[in-house]
PDB file of C-alpha atoms in Angstrom:
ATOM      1  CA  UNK F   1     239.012 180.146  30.345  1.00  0.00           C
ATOM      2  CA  UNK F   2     240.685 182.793  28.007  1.00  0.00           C
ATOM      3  CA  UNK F   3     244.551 181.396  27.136  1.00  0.00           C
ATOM      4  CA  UNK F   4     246.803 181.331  24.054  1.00  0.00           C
ATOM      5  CA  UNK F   5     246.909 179.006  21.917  1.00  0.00           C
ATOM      6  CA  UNK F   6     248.853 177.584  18.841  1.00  0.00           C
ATOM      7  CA  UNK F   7     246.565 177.818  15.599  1.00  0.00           C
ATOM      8  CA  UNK F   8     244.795 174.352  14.969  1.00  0.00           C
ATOM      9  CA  UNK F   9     246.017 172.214  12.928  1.00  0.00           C
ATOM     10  CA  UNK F  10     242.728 170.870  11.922  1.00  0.00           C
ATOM     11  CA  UNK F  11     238.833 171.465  12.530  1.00  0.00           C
ATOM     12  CA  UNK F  12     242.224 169.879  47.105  1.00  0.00           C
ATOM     13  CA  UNK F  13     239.885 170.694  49.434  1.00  0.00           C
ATOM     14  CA  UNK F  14     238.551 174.372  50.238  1.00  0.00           C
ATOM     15  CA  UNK F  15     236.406 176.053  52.722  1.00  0.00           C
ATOM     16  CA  UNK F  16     234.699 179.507  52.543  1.00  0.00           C
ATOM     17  CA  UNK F  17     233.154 181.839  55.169  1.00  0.00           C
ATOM     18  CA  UNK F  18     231.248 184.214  54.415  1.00  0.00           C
ATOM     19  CA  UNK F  19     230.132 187.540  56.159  1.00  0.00           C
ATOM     20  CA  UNK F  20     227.708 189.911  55.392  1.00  0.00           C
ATOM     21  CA  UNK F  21     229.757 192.973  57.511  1.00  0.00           C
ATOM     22  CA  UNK F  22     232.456 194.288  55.589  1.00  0.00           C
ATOM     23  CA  UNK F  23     236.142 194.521  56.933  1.00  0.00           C
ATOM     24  CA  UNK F  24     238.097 196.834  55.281  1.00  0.00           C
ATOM     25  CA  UNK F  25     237.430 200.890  55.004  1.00  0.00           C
ATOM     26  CA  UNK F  26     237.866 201.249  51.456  1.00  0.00           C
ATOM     27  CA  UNK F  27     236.187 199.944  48.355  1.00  0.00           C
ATOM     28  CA  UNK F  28     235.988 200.455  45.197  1.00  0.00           C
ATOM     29  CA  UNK F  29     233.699 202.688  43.595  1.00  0.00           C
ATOM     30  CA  UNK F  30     232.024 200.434  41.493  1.00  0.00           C
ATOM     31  CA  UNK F  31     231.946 197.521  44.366  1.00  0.00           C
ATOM     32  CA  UNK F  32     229.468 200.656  46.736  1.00  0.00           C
ATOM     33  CA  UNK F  33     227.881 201.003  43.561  1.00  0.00           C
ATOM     34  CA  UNK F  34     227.267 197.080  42.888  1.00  0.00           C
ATOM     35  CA  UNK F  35     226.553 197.323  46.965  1.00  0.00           C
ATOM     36  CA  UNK F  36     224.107 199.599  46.586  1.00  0.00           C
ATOM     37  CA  UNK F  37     222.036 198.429  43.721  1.00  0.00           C
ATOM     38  CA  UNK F  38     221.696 194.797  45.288  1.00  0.00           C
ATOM     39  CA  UNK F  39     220.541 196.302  48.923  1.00  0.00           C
ATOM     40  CA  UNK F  40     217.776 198.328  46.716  1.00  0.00           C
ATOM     41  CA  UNK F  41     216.936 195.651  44.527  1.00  0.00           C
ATOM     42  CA  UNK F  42     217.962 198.000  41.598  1.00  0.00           C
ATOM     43  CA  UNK F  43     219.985 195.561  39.257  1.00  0.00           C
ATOM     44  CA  UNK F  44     218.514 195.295  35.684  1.00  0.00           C
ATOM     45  CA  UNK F  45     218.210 192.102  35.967  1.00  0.00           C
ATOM     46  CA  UNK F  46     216.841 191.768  39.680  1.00  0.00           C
ATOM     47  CA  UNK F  47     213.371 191.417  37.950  1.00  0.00           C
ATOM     48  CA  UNK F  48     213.547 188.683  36.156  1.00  0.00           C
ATOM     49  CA  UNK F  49     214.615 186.403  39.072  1.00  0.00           C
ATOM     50  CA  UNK F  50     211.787 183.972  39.620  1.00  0.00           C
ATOM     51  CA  UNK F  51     210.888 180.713  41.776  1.00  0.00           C
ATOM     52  CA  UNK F  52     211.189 178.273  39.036  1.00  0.00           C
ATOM     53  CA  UNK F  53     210.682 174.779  38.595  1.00  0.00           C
ATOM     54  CA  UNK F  54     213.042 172.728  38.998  1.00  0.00           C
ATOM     55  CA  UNK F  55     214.387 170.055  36.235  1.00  0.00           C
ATOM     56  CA  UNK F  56     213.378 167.335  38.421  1.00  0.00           C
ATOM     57  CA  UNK F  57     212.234 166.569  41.888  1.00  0.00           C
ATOM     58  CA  UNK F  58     213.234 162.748  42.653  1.00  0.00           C
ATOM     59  CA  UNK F  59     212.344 161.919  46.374  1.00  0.00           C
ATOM     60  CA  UNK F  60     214.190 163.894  48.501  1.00  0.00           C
ATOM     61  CA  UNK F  61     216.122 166.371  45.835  1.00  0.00           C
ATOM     62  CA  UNK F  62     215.790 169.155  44.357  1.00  0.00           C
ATOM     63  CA  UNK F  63     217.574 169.553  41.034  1.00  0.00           C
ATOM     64  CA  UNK F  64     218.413 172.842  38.625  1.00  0.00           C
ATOM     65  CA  UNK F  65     220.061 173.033  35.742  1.00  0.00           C
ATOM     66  CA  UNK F  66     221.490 175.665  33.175  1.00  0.00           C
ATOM     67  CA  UNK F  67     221.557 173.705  29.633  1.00  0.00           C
ATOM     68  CA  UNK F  68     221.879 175.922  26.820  1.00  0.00           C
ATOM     69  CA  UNK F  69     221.835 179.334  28.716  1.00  0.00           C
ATOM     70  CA  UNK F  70     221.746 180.968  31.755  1.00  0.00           C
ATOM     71  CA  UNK F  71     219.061 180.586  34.437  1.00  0.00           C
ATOM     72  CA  UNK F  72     217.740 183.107  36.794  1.00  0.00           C
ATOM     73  CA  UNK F  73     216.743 181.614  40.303  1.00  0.00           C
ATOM     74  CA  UNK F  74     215.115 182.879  43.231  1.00  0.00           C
ATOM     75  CA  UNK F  75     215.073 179.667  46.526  1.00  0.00           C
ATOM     76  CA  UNK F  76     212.368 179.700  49.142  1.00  0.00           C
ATOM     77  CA  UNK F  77     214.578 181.584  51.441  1.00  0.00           C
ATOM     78  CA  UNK F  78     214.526 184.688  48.898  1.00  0.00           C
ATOM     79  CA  UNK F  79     218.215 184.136  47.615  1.00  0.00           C
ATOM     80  CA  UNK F  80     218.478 184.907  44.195  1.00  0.00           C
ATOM     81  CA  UNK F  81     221.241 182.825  41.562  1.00  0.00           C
ATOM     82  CA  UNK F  82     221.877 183.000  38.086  1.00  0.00           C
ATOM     83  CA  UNK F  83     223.700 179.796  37.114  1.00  0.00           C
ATOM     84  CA  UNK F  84     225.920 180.006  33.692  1.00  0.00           C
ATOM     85  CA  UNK F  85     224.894 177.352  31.116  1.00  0.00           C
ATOM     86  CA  UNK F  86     226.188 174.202  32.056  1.00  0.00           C
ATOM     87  CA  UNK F  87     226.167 174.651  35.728  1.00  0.00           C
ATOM     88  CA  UNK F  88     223.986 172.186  38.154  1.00  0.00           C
ATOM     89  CA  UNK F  89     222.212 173.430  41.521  1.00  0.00           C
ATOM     90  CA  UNK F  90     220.312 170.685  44.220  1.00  0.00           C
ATOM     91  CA  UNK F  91     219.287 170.811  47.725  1.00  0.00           C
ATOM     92  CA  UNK F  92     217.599 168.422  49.687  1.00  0.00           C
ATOM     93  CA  UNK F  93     213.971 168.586  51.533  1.00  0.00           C
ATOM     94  CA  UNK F  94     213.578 171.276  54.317  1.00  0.00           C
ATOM     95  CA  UNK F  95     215.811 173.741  52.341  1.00  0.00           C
ATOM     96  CA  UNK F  96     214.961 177.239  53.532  1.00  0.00           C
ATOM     97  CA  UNK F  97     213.583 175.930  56.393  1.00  0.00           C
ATOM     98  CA  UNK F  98     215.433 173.569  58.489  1.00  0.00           C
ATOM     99  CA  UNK F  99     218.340 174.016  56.436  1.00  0.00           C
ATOM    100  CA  UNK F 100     219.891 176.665  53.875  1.00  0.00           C
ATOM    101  CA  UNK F 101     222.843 173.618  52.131  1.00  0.00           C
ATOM    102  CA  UNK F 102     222.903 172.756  48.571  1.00  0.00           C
ATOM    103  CA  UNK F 103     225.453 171.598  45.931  1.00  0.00           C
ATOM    104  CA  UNK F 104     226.586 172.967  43.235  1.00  0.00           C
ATOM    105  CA  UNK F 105     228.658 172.277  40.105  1.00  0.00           C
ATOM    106  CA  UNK F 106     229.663 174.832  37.432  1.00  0.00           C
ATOM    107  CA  UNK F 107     229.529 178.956  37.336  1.00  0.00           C
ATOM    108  CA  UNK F 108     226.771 180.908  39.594  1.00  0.00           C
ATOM    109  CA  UNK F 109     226.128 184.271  40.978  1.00  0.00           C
ATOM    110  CA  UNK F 110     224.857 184.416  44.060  1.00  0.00           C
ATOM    111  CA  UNK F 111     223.004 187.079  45.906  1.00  0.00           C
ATOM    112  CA  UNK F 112     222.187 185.557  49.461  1.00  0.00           C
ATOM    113  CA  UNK F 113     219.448 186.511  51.421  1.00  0.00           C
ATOM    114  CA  UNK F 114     220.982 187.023  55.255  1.00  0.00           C
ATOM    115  CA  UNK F 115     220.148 184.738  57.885  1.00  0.00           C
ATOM    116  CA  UNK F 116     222.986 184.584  60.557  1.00  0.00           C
ATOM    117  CA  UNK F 117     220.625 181.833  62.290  1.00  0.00           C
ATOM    118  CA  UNK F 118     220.595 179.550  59.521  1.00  0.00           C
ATOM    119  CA  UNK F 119     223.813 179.741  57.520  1.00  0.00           C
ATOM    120  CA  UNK F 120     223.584 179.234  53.514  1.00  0.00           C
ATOM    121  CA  UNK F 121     226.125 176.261  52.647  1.00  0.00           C
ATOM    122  CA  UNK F 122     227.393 175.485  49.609  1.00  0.00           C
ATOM    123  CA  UNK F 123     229.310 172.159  48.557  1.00  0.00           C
ATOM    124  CA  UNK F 124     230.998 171.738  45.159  1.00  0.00           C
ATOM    125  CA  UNK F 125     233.015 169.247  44.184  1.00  0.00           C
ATOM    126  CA  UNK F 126     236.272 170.050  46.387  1.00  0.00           C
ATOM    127  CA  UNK F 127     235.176 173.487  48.248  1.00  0.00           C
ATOM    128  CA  UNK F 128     232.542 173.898  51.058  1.00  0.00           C
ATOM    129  CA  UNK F 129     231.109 177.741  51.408  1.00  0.00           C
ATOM    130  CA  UNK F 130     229.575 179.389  54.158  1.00  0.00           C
ATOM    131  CA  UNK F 131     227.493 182.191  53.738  1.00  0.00           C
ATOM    132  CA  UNK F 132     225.244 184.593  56.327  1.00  0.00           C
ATOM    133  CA  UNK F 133     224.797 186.903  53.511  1.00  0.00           C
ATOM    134  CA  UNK F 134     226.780 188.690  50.912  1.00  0.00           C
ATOM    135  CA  UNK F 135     226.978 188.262  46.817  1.00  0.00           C
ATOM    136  CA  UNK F 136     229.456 186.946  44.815  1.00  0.00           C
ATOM    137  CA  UNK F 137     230.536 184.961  41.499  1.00  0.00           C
ATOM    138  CA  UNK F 138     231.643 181.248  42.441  1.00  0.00           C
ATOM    139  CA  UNK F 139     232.939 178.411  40.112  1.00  0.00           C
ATOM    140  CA  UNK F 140     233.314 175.327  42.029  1.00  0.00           C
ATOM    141  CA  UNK F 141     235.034 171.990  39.704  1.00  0.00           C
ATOM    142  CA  UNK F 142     236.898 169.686  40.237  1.00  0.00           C
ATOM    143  CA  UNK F 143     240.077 170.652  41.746  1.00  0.00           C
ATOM    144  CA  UNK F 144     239.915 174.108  41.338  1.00  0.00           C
ATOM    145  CA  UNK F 145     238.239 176.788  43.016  1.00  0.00           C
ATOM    146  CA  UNK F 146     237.504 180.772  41.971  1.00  0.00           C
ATOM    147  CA  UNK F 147     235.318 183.376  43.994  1.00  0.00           C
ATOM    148  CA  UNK F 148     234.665 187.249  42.960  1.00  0.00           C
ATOM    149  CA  UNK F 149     233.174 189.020  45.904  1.00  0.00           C
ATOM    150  CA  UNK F 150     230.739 192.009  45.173  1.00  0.00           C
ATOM    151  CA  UNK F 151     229.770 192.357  48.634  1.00  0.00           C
ATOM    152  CA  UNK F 152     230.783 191.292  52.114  1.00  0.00           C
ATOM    153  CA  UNK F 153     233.829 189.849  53.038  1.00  0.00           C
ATOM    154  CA  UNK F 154     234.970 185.989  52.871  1.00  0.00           C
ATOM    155  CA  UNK F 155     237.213 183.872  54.936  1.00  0.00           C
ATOM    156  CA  UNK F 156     238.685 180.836  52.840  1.00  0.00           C
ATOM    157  CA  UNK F 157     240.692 177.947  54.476  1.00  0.00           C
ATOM    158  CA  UNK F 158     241.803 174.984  52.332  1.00  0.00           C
ATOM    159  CA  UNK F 159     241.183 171.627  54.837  1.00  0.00           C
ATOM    160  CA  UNK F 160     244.486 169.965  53.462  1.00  0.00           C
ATOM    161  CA  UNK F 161     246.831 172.522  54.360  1.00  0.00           C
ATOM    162  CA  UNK F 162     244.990 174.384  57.153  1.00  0.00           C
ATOM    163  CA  UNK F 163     245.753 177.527  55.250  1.00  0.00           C
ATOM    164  CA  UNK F 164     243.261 180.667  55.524  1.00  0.00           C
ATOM    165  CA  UNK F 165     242.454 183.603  53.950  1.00  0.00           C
ATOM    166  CA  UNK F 166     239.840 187.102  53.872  1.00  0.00           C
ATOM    167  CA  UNK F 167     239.077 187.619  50.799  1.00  0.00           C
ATOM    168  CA  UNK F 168     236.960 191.284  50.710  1.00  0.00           C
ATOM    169  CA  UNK F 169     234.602 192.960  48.510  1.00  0.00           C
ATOM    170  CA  UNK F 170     236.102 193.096  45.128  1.00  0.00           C
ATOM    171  CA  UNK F 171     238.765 191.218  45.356  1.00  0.00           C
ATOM    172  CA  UNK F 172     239.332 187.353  43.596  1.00  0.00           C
ATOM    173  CA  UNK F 173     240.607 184.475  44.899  1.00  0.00           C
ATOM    174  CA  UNK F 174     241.956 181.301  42.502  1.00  0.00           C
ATOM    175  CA  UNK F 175     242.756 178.149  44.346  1.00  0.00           C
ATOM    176  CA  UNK F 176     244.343 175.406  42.084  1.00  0.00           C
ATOM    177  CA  UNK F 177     246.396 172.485  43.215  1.00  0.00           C
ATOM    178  CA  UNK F 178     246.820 174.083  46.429  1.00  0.00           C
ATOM    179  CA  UNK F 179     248.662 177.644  44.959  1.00  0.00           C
ATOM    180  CA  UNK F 180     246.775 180.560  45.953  1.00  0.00           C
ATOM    181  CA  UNK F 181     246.459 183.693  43.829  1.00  0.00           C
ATOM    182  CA  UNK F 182     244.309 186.279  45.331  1.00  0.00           C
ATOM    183  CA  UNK F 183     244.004 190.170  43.627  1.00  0.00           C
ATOM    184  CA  UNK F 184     242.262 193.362  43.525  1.00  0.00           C
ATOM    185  CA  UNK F 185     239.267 192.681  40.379  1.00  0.00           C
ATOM    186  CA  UNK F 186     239.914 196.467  40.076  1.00  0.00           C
ATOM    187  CA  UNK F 187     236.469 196.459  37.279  1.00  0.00           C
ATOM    188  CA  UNK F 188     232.472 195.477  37.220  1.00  0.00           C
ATOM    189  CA  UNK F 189     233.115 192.753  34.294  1.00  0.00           C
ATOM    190  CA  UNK F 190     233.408 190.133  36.349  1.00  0.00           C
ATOM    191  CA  UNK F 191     229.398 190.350  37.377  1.00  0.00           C
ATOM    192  CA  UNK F 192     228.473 191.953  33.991  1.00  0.00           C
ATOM    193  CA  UNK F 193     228.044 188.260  32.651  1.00  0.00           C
ATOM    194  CA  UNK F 194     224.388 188.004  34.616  1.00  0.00           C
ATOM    195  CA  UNK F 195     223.050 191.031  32.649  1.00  0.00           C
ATOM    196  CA  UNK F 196     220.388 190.444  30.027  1.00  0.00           C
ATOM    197  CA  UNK F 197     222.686 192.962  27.806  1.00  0.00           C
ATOM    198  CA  UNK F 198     225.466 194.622  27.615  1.00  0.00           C
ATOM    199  CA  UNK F 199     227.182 198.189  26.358  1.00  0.00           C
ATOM    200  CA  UNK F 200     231.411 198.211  26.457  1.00  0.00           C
ATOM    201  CA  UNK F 201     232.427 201.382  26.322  1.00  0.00           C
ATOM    202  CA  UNK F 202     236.698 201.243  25.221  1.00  0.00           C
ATOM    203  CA  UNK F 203     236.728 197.439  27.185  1.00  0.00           C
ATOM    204  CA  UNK F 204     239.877 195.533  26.601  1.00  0.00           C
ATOM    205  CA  UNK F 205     238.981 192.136  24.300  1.00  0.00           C
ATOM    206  CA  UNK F 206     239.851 190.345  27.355  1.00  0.00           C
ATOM    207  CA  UNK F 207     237.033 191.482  29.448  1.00  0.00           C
ATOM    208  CA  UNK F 208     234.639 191.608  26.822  1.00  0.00           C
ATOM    209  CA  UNK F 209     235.354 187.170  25.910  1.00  0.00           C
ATOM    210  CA  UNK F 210     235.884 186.591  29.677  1.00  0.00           C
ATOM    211  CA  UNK F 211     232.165 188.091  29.838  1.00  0.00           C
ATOM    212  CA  UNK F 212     230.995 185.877  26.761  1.00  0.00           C
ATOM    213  CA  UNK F 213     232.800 182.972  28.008  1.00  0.00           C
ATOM    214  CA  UNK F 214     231.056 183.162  31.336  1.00  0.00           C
ATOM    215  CA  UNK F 215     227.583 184.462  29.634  1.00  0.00           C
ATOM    216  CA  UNK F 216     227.155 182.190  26.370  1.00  0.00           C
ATOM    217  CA  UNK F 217     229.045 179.237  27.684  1.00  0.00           C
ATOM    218  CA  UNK F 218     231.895 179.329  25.075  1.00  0.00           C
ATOM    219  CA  UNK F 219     235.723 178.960  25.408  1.00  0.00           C
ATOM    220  CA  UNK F 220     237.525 181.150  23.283  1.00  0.00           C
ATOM    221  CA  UNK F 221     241.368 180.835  22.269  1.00  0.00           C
ATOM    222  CA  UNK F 222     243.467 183.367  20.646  1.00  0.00           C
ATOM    223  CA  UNK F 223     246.531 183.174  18.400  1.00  0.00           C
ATOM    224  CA  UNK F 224     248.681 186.085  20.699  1.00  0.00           C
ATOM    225  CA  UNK F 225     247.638 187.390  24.244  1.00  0.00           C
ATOM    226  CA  UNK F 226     248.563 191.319  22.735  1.00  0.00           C
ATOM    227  CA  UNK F 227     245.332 190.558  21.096  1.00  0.00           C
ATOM    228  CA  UNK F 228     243.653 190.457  24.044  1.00  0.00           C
ATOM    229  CA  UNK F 229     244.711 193.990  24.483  1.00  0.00           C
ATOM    230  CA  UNK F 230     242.739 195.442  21.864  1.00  0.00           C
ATOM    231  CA  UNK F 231     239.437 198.027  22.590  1.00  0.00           C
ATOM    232  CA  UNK F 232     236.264 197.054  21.905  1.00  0.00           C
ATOM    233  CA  UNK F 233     233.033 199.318  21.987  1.00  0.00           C
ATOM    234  CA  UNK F 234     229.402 198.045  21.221  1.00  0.00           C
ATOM    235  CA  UNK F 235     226.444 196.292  22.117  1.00  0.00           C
ATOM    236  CA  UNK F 236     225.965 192.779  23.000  1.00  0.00           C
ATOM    237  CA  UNK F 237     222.659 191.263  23.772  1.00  0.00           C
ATOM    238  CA  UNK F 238     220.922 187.918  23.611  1.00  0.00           C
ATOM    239  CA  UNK F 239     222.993 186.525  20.444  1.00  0.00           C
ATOM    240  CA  UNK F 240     224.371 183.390  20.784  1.00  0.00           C
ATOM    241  CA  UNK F 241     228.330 183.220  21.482  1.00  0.00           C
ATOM    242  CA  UNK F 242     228.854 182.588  17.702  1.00  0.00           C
ATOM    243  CA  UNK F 243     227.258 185.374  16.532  1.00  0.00           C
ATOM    244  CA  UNK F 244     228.406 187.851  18.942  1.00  0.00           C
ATOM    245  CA  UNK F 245     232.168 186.803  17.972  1.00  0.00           C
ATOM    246  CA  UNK F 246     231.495 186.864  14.979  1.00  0.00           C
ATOM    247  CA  UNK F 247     230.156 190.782  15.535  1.00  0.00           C
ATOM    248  CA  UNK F 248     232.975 191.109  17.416  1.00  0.00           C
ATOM    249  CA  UNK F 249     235.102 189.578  14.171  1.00  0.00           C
ATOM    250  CA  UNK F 250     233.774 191.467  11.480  1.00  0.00           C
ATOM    251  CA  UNK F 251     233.763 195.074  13.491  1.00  0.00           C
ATOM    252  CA  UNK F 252     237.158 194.544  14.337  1.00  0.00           C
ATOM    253  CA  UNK F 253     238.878 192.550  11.074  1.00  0.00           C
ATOM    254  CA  UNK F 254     239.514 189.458  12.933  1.00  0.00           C
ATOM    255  CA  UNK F 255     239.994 185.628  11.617  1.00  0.00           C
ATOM    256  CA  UNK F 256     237.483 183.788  13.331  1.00  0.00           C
ATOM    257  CA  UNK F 257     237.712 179.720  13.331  1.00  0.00           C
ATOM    258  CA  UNK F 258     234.808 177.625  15.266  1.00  0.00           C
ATOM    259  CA  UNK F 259     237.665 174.623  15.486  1.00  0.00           C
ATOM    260  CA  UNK F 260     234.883 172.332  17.354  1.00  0.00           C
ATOM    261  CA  UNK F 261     231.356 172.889  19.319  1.00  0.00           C
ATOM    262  CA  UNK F 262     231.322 176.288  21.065  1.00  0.00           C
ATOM    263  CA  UNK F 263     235.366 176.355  20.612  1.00  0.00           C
ATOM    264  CA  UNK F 264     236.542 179.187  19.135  1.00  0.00           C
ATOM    265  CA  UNK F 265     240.321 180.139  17.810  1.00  0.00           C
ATOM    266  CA  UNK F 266     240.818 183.944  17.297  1.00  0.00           C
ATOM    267  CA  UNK F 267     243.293 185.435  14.796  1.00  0.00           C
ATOM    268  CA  UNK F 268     244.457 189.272  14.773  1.00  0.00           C
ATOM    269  CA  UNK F 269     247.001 191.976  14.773  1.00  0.00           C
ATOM    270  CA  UNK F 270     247.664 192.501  18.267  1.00  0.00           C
ATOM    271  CA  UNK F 271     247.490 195.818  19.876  1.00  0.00           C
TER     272      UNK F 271
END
């Protein structure tokens, strides 16, 4: 994740519900609009979901992985997931039939195909998910937990403390050691990172390397957060992370230092 950093010296248990029915009058324009494309099936990149083979089927698994990139899914039951590169997806046998579970490590979006008879559960390494039917960014690791919802509404309780939450369409919710941060997203960005391409129009650097970082599979530092405040406008499409910083680096007269694999330390005048 995006933080601060000095210049290199040298080369708890959650639980999510999920509903498809919204509870709150107002959203966000671009949350009806994100709404509104996924009930069409008018995302750009709604095509190129596909039912894909998996890495490996060993008895009674089911196994996907996202190595070097990201990988566009559709399951039997018609929900659709892009996991970002790194991330791991398995189910067992009857999935989509007797069953809608599967576990998950990593960074996904998820657009789930509603079924309020057979609910879509997810289990990461500390969080268990519910879902009826609703779409949303999810990073489940170890000990910490982050969810972006595009559409629905969500109800997260962490086990340990019997502490709940809604969290609605377009807002975020962080879980970390038990301290809850929850917000308004306020912007698109957060889902931009399952587009094939993208066009930033004025974007603030931090949006445009939180969208690489989720996209490309990179983690990028900078030398001073005002940085992060600078304006970037351009194109981005299916460059590798190096080369799109280093786009982003020439365009913009900033140090660039790759200070070990697919790290990157960023030097500028801040803004």
């Amino acid at each position: 994740m995006l933080k601060q950093a000095q210049a290199p010296k040298s080369p708890q248990r959650v639980e999510a519900r999920f509903n498809s029915r919204p509870s709150r009058s107002f959203r966000p324009l671009w949350a009806l609009a994100i709404a509104a494309a996924l009930v069409g099936g008018l995302l750009l990149w709604s095509a190129l979901f596909y039912v894909a083979e998996p890495v490996e089927s060993a008895g009674l698994w089911t196994t996907f992985t996202a190595e070097k990139g990201r990988r566009f899914l559709q399951l039997e039951d018609g929900t659709q997931v892009v996991l970002a590169p790194g991330a791991k997806l398995q189910y067992a046998a009857g999935f989509g039939v007797g069953h809608r579970e599967v576990e998950v490590e990593g960074q996904f979006f998820f657009h789930v195909a509603k079924n309020e008879q057979l609910p879509f559960l997810i289990q990461g390494p500390d969080t268990e998910t519910r879902v009826t039917g609703t779409s949303f960014n999810l990073h489940a690791a170890s000990g910490k937990f982050l969810l972006e919802v595009a559409t629905g509404s969500v109800e997260v309780r962490d086990l340990a403390q019997a502490h709940a939450t809604a969290v609605l369409a377009g807002e975020r919710l962080q879980v970390e050691a038990h301290v809850w941060a929850q917000e308004e997203i306020g912007t698109d960005q957060p889902f931009l990172w399952t587009e094939r391409a993208w066009a930033f129009e004025s974007a603030p650097l931090y949006e445009v390397f939180r969208a690489m970082e989720r996209a490309k599979g990179i983690h990028i530092e900078v030398a001073d957060s005002g940085l992060l405040a600078c304006r970037f406008t351009g194109k981005i499409g299916a460059e590798s992370g190096a080369e799109v910083l280093r786009m982003i680096a020439q365009a913009m007269q900033l140090e660039l230092t790759e200070t070990q694999t697919n790290t990157f330390f960023i030097r500028g005048r801040p803004c």
